[in-house]
Coordinates of C-alpha atoms in Angstrom, one line a residue:
Chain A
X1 CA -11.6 -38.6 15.6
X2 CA -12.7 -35.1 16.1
X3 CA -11.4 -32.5 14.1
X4 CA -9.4 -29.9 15.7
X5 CA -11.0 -26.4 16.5
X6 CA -9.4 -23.6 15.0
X7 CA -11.2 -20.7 15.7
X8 CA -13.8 -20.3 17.9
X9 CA -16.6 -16.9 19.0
X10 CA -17.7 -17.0 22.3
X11 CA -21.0 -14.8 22.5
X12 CA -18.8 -12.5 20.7
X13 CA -19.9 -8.2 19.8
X14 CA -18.3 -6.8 16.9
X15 CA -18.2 -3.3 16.1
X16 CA -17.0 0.1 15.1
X17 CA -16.7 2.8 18.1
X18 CA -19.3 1.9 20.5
X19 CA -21.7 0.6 17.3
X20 CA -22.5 -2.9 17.4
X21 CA -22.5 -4.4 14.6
X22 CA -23.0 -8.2 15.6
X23 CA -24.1 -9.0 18.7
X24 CA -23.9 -12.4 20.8
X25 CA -22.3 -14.4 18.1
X26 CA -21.4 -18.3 18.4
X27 CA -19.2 -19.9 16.0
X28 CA -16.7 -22.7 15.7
X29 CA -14.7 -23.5 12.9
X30 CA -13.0 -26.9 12.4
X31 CA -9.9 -28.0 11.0
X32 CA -11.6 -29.2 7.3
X33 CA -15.0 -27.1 7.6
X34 CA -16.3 -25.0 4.8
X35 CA -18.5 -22.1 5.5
X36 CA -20.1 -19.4 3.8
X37 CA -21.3 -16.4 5.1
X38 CA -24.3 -14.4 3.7
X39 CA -26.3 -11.7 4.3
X40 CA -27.2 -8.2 2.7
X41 CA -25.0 -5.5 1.8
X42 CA -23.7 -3.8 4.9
X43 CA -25.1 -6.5 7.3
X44 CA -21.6 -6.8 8.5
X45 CA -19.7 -10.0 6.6
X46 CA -17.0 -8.1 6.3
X47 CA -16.6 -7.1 10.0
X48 CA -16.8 -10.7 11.2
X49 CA -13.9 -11.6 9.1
X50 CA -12.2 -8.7 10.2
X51 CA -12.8 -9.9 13.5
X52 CA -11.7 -13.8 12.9
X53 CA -8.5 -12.2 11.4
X54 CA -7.8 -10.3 14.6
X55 CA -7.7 -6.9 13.1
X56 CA -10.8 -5.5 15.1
X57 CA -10.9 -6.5 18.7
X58 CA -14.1 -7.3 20.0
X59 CA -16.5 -4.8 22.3
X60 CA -17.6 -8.5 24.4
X61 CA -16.7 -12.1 24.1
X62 CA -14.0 -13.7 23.0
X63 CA -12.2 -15.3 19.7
X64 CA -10.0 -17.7 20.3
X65 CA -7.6 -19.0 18.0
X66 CA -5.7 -22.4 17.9
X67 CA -1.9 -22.1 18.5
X68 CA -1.2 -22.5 15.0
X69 CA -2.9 -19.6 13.8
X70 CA -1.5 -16.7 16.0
X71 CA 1.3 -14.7 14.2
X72 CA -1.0 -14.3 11.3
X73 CA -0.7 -17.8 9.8
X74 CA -4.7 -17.4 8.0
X75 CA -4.4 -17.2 4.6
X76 CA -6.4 -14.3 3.6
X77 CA -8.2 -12.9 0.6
X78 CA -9.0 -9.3 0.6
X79 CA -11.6 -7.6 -1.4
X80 CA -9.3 -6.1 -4.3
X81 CA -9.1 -2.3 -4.3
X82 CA -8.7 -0.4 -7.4
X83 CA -5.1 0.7 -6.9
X84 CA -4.3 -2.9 -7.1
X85 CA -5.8 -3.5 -10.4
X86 CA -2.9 -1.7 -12.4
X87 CA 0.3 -2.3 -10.1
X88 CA 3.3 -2.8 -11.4
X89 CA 4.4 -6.1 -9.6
X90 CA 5.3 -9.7 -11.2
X91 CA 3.2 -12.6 -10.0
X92 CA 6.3 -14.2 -8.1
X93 CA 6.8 -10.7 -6.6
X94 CA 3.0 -10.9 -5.7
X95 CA 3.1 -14.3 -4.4
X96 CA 6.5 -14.3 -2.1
X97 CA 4.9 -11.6 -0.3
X98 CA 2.4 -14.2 0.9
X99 CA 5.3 -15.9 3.3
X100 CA 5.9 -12.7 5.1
X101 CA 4.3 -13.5 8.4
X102 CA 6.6 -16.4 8.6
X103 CA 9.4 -14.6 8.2
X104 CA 9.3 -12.7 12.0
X105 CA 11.7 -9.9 11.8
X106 CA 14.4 -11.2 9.1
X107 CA 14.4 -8.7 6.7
X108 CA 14.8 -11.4 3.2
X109 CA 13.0 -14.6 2.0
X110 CA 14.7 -17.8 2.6
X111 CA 15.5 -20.4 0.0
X112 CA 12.4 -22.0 1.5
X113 CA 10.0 -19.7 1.1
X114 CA 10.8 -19.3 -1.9
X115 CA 10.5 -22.7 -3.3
X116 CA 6.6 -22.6 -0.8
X117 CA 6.0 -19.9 -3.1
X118 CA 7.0 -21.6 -6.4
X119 CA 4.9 -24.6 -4.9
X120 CA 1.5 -22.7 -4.7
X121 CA 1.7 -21.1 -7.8
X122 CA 2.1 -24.6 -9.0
X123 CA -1.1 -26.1 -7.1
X124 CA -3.2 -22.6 -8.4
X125 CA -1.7 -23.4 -11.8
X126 CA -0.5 -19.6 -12.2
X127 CA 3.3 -20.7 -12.3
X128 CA 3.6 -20.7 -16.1
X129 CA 2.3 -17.0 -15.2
X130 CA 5.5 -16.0 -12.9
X131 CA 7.0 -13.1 -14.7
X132 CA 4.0 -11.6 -16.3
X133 CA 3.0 -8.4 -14.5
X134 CA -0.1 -8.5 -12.0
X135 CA -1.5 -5.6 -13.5
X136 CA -1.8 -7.5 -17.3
X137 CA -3.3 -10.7 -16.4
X138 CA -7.4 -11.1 -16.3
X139 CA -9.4 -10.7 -13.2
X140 CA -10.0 -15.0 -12.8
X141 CA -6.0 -15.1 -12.9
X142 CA -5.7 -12.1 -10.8
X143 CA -7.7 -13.8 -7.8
X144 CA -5.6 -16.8 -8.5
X145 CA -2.6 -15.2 -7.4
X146 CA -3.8 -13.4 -4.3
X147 CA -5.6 -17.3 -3.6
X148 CA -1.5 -18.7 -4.3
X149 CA -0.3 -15.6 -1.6
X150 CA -2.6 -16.7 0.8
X151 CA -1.9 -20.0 0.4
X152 CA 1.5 -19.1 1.3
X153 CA 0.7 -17.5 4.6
X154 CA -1.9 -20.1 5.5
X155 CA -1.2 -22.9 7.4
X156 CA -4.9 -24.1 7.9
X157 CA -7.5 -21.9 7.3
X158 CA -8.3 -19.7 4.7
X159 CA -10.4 -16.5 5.0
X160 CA -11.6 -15.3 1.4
X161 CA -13.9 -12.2 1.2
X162 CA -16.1 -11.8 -1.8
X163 CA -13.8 -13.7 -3.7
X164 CA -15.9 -13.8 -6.9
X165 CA -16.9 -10.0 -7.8
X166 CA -16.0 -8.9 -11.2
X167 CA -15.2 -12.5 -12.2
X168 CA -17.1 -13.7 -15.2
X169 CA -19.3 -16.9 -14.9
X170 CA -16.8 -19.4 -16.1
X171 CA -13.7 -17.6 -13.7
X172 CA -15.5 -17.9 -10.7
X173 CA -16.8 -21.7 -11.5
X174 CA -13.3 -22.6 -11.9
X175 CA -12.1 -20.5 -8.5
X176 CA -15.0 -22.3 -7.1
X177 CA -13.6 -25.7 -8.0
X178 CA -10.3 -24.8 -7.1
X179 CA -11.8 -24.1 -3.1
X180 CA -13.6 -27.7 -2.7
X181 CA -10.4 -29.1 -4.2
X182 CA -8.0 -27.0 -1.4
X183 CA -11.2 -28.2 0.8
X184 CA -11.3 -31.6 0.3
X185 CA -8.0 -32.5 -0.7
X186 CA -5.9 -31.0 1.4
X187 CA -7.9 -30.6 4.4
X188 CA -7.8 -26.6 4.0
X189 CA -10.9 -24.7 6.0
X190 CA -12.1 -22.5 4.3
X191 CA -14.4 -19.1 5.8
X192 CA -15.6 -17.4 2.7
X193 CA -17.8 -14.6 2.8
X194 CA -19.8 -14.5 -0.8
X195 CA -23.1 -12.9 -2.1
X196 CA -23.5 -15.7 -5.0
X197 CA -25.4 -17.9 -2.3
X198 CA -26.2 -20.7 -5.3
X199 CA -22.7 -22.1 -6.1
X200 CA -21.8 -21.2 -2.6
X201 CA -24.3 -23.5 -1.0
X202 CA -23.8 -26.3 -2.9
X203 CA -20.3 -26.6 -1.6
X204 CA -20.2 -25.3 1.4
X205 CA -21.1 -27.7 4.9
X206 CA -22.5 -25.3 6.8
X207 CA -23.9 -21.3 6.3
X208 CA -23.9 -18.2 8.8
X209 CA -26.6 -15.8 7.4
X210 CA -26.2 -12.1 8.6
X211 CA -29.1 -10.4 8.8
X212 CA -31.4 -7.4 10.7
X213 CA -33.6 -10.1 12.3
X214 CA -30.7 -12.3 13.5
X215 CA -28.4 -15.2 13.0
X216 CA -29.1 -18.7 11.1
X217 CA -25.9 -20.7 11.5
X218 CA -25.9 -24.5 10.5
X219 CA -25.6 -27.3 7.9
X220 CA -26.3 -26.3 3.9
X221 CA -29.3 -28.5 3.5
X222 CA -30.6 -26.8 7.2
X223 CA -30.6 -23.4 5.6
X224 CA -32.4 -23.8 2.8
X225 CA -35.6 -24.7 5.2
X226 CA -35.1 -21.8 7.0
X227 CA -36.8 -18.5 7.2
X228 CA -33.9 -16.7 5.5
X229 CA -32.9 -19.3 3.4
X230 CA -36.6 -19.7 2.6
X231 CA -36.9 -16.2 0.7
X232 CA -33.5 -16.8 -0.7
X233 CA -35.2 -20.0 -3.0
X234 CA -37.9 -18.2 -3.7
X235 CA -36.1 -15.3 -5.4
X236 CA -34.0 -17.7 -7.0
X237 CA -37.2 -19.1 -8.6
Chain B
X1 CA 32.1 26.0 -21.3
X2 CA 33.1 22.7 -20.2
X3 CA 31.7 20.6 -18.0
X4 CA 34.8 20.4 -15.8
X5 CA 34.9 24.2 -15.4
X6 CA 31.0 23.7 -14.4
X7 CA 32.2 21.8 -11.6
X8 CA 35.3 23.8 -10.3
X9 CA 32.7 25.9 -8.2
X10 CA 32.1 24.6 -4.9
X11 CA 28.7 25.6 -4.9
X12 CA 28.0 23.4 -8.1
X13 CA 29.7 20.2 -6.4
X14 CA 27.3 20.8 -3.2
X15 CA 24.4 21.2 -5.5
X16 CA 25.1 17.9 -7.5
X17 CA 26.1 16.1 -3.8
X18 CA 22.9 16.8 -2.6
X19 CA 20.6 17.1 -5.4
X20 CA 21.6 13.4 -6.6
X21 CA 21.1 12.1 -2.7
X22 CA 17.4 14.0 -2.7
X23 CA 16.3 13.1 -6.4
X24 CA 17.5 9.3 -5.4
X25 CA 15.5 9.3 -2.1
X26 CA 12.6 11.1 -3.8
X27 CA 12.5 8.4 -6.5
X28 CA 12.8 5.3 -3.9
X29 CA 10.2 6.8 -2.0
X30 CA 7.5 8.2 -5.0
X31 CA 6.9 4.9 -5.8
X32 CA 5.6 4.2 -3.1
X33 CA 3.5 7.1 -2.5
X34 CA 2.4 7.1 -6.0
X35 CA 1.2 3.1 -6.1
X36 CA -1.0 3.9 -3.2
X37 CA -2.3 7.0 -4.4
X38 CA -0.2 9.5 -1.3
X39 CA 1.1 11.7 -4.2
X40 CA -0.9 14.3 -3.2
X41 CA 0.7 14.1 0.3
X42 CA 4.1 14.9 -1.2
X43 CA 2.7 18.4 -2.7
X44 CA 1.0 19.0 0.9
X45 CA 4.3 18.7 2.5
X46 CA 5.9 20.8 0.1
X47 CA 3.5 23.7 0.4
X48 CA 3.6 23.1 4.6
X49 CA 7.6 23.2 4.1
X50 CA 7.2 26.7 2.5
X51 CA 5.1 27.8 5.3
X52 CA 7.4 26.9 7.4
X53 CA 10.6 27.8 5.6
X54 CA 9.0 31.6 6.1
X55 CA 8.1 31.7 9.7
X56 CA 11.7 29.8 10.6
X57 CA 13.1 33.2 8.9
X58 CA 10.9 35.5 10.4
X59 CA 11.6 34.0 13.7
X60 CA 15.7 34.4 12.8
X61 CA 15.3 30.4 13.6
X62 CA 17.9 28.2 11.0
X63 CA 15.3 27.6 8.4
X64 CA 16.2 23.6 8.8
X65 CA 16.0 23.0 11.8
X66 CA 12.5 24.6 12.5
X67 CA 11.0 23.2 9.4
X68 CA 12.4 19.7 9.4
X69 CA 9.7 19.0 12.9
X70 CA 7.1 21.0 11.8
X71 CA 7.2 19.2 8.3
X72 CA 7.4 15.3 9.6
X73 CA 4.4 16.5 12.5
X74 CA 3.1 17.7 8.8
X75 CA 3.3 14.1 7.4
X76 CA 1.8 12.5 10.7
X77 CA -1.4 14.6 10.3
X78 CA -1.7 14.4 6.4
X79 CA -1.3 10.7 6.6
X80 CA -4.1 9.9 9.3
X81 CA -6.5 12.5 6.8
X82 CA -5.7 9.9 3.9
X83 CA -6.2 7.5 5.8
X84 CA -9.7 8.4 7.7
X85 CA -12.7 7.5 5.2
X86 CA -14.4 10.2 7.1
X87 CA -12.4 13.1 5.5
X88 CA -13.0 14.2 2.2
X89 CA -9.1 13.4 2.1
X90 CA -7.9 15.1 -1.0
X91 CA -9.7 18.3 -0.6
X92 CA -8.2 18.4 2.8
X93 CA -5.2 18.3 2.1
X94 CA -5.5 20.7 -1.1
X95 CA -7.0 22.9 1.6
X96 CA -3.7 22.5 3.8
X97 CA -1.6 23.2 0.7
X98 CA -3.1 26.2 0.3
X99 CA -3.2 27.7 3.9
X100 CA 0.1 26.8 4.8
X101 CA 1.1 28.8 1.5
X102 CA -1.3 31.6 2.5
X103 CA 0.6 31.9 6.0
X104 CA 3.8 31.7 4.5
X105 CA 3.7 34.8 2.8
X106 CA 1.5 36.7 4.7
X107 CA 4.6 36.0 7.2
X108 CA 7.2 37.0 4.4
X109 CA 5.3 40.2 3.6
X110 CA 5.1 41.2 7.3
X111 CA 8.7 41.1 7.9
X112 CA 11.1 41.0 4.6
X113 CA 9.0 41.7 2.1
X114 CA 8.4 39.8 -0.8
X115 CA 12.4 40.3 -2.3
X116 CA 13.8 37.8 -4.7
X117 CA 14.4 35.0 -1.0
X118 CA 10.5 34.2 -1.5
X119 CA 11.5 33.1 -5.1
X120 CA 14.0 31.3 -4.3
X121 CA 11.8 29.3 -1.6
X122 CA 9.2 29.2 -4.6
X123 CA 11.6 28.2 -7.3
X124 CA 14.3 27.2 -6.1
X125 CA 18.1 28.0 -6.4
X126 CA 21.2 26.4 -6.8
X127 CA 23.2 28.7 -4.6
X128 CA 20.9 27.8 -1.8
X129 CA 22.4 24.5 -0.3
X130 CA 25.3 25.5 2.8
X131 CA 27.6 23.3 3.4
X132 CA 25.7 22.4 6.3
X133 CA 22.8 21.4 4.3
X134 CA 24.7 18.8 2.3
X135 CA 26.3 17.1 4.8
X136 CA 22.5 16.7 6.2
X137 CA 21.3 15.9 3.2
X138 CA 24.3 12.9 3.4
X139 CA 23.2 11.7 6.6
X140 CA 19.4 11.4 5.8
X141 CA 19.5 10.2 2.3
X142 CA 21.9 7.3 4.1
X143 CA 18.7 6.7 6.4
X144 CA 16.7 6.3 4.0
X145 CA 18.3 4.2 1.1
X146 CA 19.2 1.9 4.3
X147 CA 15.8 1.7 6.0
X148 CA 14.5 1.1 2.2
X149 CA 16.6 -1.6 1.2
X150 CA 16.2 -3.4 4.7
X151 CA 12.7 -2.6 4.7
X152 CA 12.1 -3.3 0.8
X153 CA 10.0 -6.4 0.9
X154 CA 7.5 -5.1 3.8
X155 CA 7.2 -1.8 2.0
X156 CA 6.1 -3.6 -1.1
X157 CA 3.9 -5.8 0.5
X158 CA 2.1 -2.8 2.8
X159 CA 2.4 -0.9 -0.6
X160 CA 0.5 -3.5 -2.7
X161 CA -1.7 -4.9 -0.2
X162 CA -2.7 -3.1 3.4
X163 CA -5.3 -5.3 4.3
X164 CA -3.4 -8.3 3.9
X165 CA -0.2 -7.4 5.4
X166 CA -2.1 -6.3 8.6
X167 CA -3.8 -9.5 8.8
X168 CA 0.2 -11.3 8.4
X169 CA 0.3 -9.5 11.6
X170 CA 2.5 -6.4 10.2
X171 CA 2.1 -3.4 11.8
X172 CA 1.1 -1.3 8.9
X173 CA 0.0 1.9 10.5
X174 CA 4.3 2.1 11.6
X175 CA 5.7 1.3 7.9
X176 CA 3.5 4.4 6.6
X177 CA 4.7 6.2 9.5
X178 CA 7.8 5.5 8.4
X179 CA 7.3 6.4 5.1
X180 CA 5.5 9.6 5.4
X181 CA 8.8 10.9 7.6
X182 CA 11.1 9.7 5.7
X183 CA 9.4 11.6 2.8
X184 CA 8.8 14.7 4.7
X185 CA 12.7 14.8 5.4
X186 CA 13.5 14.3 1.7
X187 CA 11.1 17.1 0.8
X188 CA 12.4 19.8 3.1
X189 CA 16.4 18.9 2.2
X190 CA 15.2 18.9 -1.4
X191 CA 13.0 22.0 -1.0
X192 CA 15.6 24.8 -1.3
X193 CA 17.2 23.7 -4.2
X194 CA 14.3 22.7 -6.4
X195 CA 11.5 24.8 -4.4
X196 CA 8.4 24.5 -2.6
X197 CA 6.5 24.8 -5.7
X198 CA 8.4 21.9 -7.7
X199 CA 9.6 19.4 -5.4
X200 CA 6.7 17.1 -5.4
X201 CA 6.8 16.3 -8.8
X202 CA 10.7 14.7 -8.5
X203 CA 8.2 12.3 -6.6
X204 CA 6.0 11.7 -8.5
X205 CA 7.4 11.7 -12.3
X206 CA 10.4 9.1 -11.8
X207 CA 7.8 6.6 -10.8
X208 CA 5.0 7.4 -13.1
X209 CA 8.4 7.0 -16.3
X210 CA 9.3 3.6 -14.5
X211 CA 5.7 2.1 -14.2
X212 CA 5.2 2.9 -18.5
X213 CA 8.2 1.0 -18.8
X214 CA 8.6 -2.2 -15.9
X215 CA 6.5 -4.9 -15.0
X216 CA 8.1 -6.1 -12.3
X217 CA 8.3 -3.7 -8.7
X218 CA 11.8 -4.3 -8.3
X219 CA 12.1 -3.1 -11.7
X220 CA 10.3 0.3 -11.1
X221 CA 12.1 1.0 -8.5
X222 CA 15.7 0.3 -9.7
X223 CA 14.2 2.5 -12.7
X224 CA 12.7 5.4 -11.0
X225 CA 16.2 5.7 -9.0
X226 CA 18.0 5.4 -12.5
X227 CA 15.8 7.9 -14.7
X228 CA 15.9 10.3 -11.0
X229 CA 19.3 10.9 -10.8
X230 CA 19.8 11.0 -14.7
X231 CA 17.1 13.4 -15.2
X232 CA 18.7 16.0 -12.1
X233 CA 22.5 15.6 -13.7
X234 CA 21.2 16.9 -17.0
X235 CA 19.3 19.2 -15.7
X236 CA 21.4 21.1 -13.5
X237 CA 23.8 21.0 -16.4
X238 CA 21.1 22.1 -19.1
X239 CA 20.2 24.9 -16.1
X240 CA 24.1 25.8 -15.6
X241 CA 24.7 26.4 -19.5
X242 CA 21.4 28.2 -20.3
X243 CA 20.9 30.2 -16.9
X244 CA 18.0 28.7 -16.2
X245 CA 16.8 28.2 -12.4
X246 CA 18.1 24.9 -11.6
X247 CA 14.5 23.1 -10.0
X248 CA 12.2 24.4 -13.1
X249 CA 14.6 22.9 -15.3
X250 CA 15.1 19.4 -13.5
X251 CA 11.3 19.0 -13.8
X252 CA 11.2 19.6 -17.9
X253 CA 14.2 17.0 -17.9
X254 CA 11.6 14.6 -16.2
X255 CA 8.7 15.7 -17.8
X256 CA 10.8 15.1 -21.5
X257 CA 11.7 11.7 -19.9
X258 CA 8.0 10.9 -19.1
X259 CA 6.5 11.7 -22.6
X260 CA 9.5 9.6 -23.7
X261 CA 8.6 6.5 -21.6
X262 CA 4.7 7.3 -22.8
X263 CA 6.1 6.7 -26.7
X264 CA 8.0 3.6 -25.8
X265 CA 5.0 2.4 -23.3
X266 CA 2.8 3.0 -26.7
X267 CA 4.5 1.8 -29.3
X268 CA 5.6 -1.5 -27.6
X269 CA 1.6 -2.3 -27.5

């Protein structure tokens, strides 16, 4: 059977006030893909996932989303920003606010979102964690909960940006394994934009690089034998 | 004195009406500001409220009506400086603060002089609030406990998280909005009483007590709210039975309260 698209760029130009910052971009993700997305600093990662989430419009082309994502049902993970880091908010708090594109124009949570919410912090393992404050816990847990909160809003996909920095070596193994297992599992795709290309690679199906002298977008194992991927192994040896 | 003599004069029952509505609004409204680093957009309007205050006199204009536009237009343009990684944002609006001061008396010294009105638009008085000004005060403090509560779990999440809540497909840009006006309107009502020079901190100091002592949002806010009003009721009765001017002493009530917080945020460690 072939897997649903979800999301799809059609020769699609991102960019800030007249600047391109991608140009002629092809991409489709399916309903169960995994894909990482590389590049340098500042080679624009961050504005393609900007642009999947439908919070910068593109100059040309076209992203189309499937049905079931409009309204904001992607599950996203921001880059944390250092107001974050100390606010005063318990985990449940933290993690309701996740259902809030469901909820249209009500102005409470139902008893259903609420129990969804309770559910995720189960499957992220951070409901033992519920009434602790956000600001206390460590920086593995903290990414657990914002992973739990999009959980919440996502039906499908899941759009995670630099999900590992600041996490020590064992945090981000474990937030690692707790990806293929939403991956695999439960038939979650997953777009994550990362700079630890090692771990990244050996889970993900398929790799966009970013770079000055263009795209490379195809399987893992494709990548490594590429140009780009090519200097990539032999820094790493 | 008693305390029920204290209250016998009228313009000590309009001064507690509307300094408890303003402190409460101030304190719903600081926390928010505070959590996402706006608090120095709270001092900005203050000084811009000044500025105006002066030129609505000059002009013979009724100082609230004049200020109360010029104050939210104020909050619109501070806002989009915060928000524009382009600006060096703080030092703009430092540099606002300061010329809207600068007009502001260069205004009061061209036409009344500077007489003991500057200040009480400085510092504060509790003789300033008409009855006028509390039944506005009623009116917008209503707003905004009832757009707040209605609006409580958007706020939080466009408080803790803008990125994310735009990308839930909230329109973040119009719940700032909202909160910048909201907190522009609270600052110019406020304004008189505790003056321009003092107002921001009733912003920023019940949320700063709350967050030593909560965990939990709902928590700071039902605490900033508590330790607001608490901290304006002894104050105005600390200022009434010593003669002190009424905003100075509100803020040492808060500041007391702070350190307080501090002691119990330490030693619970």
């Amino acid at each position: 059977m072939e897997r649903s698209e979800l999301l799809a760029c059609r020769d699609v130009s991102l960019g800030y006030e007249g600047q391109n910052v991608l140009t002629h971009l092809n991409l489709s993700i399916r309903a169960g893909d995994y894909l990482c997305v590389v590049g340098d600093n500042g080679s624009g990662k961050s504005t393609l996932l900007r642009g999947l989430l439908g919070l910068l419009v593109p100059q040309s082309g076209e992203i189309w989303r499937a049905p079931e994502l409009r309204r904001g049902a992607i599950g996203y993970l921001p880059q944390q920003t250092r107001a974050q880091r100390d606010f005063p908010a318990t985990v449940y708090e933290v993690v309701l606010s996740g259902c809030l594109s469901q909820r249209g124009s009500r102005f409470f949570y139902s008893a259903a979102q609420k129990s969804a919410a309770l559910m995720n912090m189960g499957k992220l393992g951070v409901l033992e964690l519920k009434d602790e404050s956000y600001r206390n816990l460590s920086g593995g847990q903290q990414q657990r909960v914002l992973l739990a909160r999009a959980l919440c809003a996502a039906g499908r996909l899941l759009i995670l940006d630099e999900p590992i920095t600041g996490l020590d070596p064992a945090a981000a193994q474990d937030l690692y394994k707790t990806l293929s297992y939403l991956n695999e599992k439960e038939g979650m795709a997953v777009v994550m934009a990362t700079h630890d290309l090692g771990p990244a690679l050996r889970q993900a199906h398929m790799v966009l690089h970013i770079g000055r002298g263009g795209f490379f977008y195809g399987a893992a194992a494709e990548y490594l034998a590429s140009p780009q991927g090519r200097r990539f192994k032999e820094a790493e040896l | 004195m008693s305390l029920l003599q204290m209250f016998s004069f009228p313009f000590m029952q309009r001064a507690l009406l509307a300094g408890v509505l303003v402190s409460l609004c101030c304190a719903l409204l600081g926390v928010s500001l505070v959590l996402k680093r706006y608090s120095m957009i709270g001092d900005g309007l203050s000084h811009v409220s000044f500025g105006a205050l002066a030129i609505a006199v000059a002009l013979g204009f009724t100082p609230l009506y004049f200020s109360i536009p010029v104050v939210v237009l104020a909050a619109f343009f501070l806002l989009r400086m915060a928000g524009n990684p382009r600006w060096n944002s703080d030092a703009a609006i430092a540099a606002v603060s300061a010329s809207s001061l600068a007009v502001g008396i260069m205004v009061i010294s061209r036409t009344t002089g500077m007489t003991t009105d500057v200040d009480n638009y400085m510092f504060g008085s509790v003789l300033a609030m008409s009855r006028a000004d509390v039944a506005l005060s009623v009116l917008v403090s209503a707003a905004v406990l009832v757009l707040f509560v209605l609006f409580y779990h958007k706020l939080f999440a466009v408080t803790f998280d803008e990125s994310f809540s735009r990308a839930a497909g909230l329109n973040v840009d119009r719940y700032n909005t909202l909160l910048a006006v909201l907190t522009a309107l609270t600052i110019v009502l406020g304004m008189r009483m505790m003056g321009a020079m003092l107002i921001s901190s009733l912003v920023i100091f019940p949320a700063l007590t709350a967050m030593r002592l909560f965990k939990s949002f709902r928590g700071v806010v039902l605490c900033a709210a508590a330790a607001s009003v608490a901290c304006f009721c002894a104050g105005l009765t600390a200022s009434f039975v010593c003669s002190t001017p009424v905003g100075a002493t509100v803020v040492c009530a808060n500041l007391a309260l702070f350190l307080l917080s501090c002691l119990i945020g330490a030693l619970r460690r």
